[in-house]
PDB file of C-alpha atoms in Angstrom:
ATOM      1  CA  MET A   1     -17.143   4.882  -6.822  1.00  0.00           C
ATOM      2  CA  TYR A   2     -14.975   7.354  -4.968  1.00  0.00           C
ATOM      3  CA  PRO A   3     -13.686  10.562  -6.508  1.00  0.00           C
ATOM      4  CA  ASN A   4     -10.114  10.337  -7.797  1.00  0.00           C
ATOM      5  CA  GLU A   5      -8.951  13.000  -5.358  1.00  0.00           C
ATOM      6  CA  LEU A   6      -9.402  10.527  -2.488  1.00  0.00           C
ATOM      7  CA  PHE A   7      -6.757   8.301  -4.032  1.00  0.00           C
ATOM      8  CA  LEU A   8      -4.558  10.769  -5.875  1.00  0.00           C
ATOM      9  CA  HIS A   9      -4.041  13.298  -3.113  1.00  0.00           C
ATOM     10  CA  LYS A  10      -0.658  14.526  -2.000  1.00  0.00           C
ATOM     11  CA  LYS A  11       0.940  14.721   1.415  1.00  0.00           C
ATOM     12  CA  PRO A  12      -1.576  15.125   4.277  1.00  0.00           C
ATOM     13  CA  THR A  13      -1.623  18.464   6.070  1.00  0.00           C
ATOM     14  CA  GLY A  14      -2.306  19.422   9.674  1.00  0.00           C
ATOM     15  CA  THR A  15      -0.562  19.946  12.974  1.00  0.00           C
ATOM     16  CA  PRO A  16       2.089  17.413  14.008  1.00  0.00           C
ATOM     17  CA  ALA A  17      -0.357  15.908  16.530  1.00  0.00           C
ATOM     18  CA  GLU A  18      -3.080  15.637  13.866  1.00  0.00           C
ATOM     19  CA  LEU A  19      -0.671  14.000  11.446  1.00  0.00           C
ATOM     20  CA  GLN A  20       0.470  11.483  14.073  1.00  0.00           C
ATOM     21  CA  GLU A  21      -3.124  10.616  14.895  1.00  0.00           C
ATOM     22  CA  PHE A  22      -3.933  10.297  11.197  1.00  0.00           C
ATOM     23  CA  ALA A  23      -0.980   7.936  10.671  1.00  0.00           C
ATOM     24  CA  LYS A  24      -1.946   5.782  13.656  1.00  0.00           C
ATOM     25  CA  THR A  25      -5.557   5.582  12.515  1.00  0.00           C
ATOM     26  CA  VAL A  26      -4.580   4.638   8.966  1.00  0.00           C
ATOM     27  CA  LEU A  27      -2.151   1.943  10.126  1.00  0.00           C
ATOM     28  CA  LYS A  28      -4.640   0.487  12.576  1.00  0.00           C
ATOM     29  CA  TYR A  29      -7.410   0.378   9.975  1.00  0.00           C
ATOM     30  CA  PHE A  30      -5.137  -1.034   7.260  1.00  0.00           C
ATOM     31  CA  PHE A  31      -3.823  -3.940   9.314  1.00  0.00           C
ATOM     32  CA  GLU A  32      -7.240  -4.710  10.816  1.00  0.00           C
ATOM     33  CA  THR A  33      -8.652  -4.878   7.299  1.00  0.00           C
ATOM     34  CA  TYR A  34      -5.659  -6.534   5.614  1.00  0.00           C
ATOM     35  CA  PRO A  35      -3.514  -8.709   7.893  1.00  0.00           C
ATOM     36  CA  LEU A  36       0.159  -8.682   6.881  1.00  0.00           C
ATOM     37  CA  ASP A  37       0.182 -11.973   4.959  1.00  0.00           C
ATOM     38  CA  GLU A  38      -3.011 -11.079   3.096  1.00  0.00           C
ATOM     39  CA  SER A  39      -1.679  -7.615   2.305  1.00  0.00           C
ATOM     40  CA  LEU A  40       1.522  -8.979   0.806  1.00  0.00           C
ATOM     41  CA  GLU A  41      -0.431 -11.566  -1.197  1.00  0.00           C
ATOM     42  CA  MET A  42      -2.713  -8.846  -2.595  1.00  0.00           C
ATOM     43  CA  LEU A  43       0.274  -6.664  -3.464  1.00  0.00           C
ATOM     44  CA  TRP A  44       1.832  -9.559  -5.377  1.00  0.00           C
ATOM     45  CA  ARG A  45      -1.434 -10.209  -7.226  1.00  0.00           C
ATOM     46  CA  MET A  46      -1.557  -6.533  -8.241  1.00  0.00           C
ATOM     47  CA  ILE A  47       1.913  -6.683  -9.743  1.00  0.00           C
ATOM     48  CA  GLN A  48       1.127  -9.954 -11.520  1.00  0.00           C
ATOM     49  CA  GLN A  49      -1.948  -8.450 -13.139  1.00  0.00           C
ATOM     50  CA  SER A  50       0.052  -5.514 -14.448  1.00  0.00           C
ATOM     51  CA  PHE A  51       2.306  -7.927 -16.348  1.00  0.00           C
ATOM     52  CA  TYR A  52      -0.391 -10.198 -17.717  1.00  0.00           C
ATOM     53  CA  THR A  53      -2.751  -7.682 -19.235  1.00  0.00           C
ATOM     54  CA  LYS A  54      -3.380  -8.122 -22.955  1.00  0.00           C
ATOM     55  CA  ARG A  55      -4.592  -4.581 -23.547  1.00  0.00           C
ATOM     56  CA  PHE A  56      -1.425  -2.765 -22.552  1.00  0.00           C
ATOM     57  CA  VAL A  57       2.213  -3.706 -22.972  1.00  0.00           C
ATOM     58  CA  LEU A  58       4.836  -2.311 -20.606  1.00  0.00           C
ATOM     59  CA  THR A  59       8.255  -1.325 -21.848  1.00  0.00           C
ATOM     60  CA  ASN A  60      11.274  -2.872 -20.142  1.00  0.00           C
ATOM     61  CA  ALA A  61      11.930   0.403 -18.313  1.00  0.00           C
ATOM     62  CA  GLU A  62       8.324   0.641 -17.133  1.00  0.00           C
ATOM     63  CA  ARG A  63       8.398  -2.980 -16.010  1.00  0.00           C
ATOM     64  CA  GLY A  64      11.659  -2.385 -14.125  1.00  0.00           C
ATOM     65  CA  ASN A  65      10.247   0.694 -12.433  1.00  0.00           C
ATOM     66  CA  LEU A  66       7.116  -1.186 -11.443  1.00  0.00           C
ATOM     67  CA  ILE A  67       9.145  -4.030  -9.949  1.00  0.00           C
ATOM     68  CA  ALA A  68      11.297  -1.571  -8.000  1.00  0.00           C
ATOM     69  CA  TYR A  69       8.163   0.185  -6.758  1.00  0.00           C
ATOM     70  CA  TYR A  70       6.668  -3.173  -5.717  1.00  0.00           C
ATOM     71  CA  GLU A  71       9.826  -4.135  -3.813  1.00  0.00           C
ATOM     72  CA  ASN A  72       9.894  -0.813  -1.986  1.00  0.00           C
ATOM     73  CA  LEU A  73       6.175  -0.833  -1.221  1.00  0.00           C
ATOM     74  CA  HIS A  74       6.557  -4.374   0.084  1.00  0.00           C
ATOM     75  CA  ALA A  75       9.241  -3.125   2.500  1.00  0.00           C
ATOM     76  CA  VAL A  76       7.059  -0.183   3.553  1.00  0.00           C
ATOM     77  CA  ILE A  77       4.195  -2.540   4.375  1.00  0.00           C
ATOM     78  CA  LEU A  78       6.542  -4.689   6.450  1.00  0.00           C
ATOM     79  CA  ALA A  79       7.868  -1.640   8.300  1.00  0.00           C
ATOM     80  CA  ALA A  80       4.366  -0.289   8.837  1.00  0.00           C
ATOM     81  CA  SER A  81       3.291  -3.617  10.308  1.00  0.00           C
ATOM     82  CA  ILE A  82       6.100  -3.364  12.876  1.00  0.00           C
ATOM     83  CA  VAL A  83       5.051   0.178  13.796  1.00  0.00           C
ATOM     84  CA  ASN A  84       1.426  -0.945  13.991  1.00  0.00           C
ATOM     85  CA  GLU A  85       2.325  -3.737  16.417  1.00  0.00           C
ATOM     86  CA  GLU A  86       4.088  -1.185  18.633  1.00  0.00           C
ATOM     87  CA  LEU A  87       0.999   1.049  18.563  1.00  0.00           C
ATOM     88  CA  LYS A  88      -1.109  -1.823  19.916  1.00  0.00           C
ATOM     89  CA  LYS A  89       0.998  -2.054  23.078  1.00  0.00           C
ATOM     90  CA  PRO A  90      -0.261  -0.185  26.150  1.00  0.00           C
ATOM     91  CA  ALA A  91       1.558   3.104  26.714  1.00  0.00           C
TER      92      ALA A  91
END
């Protein structure tokens, strides 16, 4: 298991060039590992599981916030896939 700090960290730091390279590397790895359709399917399964758990009940506000977050993250994944396709093209 990985330490929580790998997943709960804040904004990356570094020079602008380092940050650009980091972003490109992350996008490339993400979409090689999770093609767009698979990524969106997994995202939907995550949100479904949060609603169907028997151990924890979400309030209406929490459920609404989670749905809004899902919708926005879905859009970010779509946008990132477009950027990733551009990064694949020869310069």
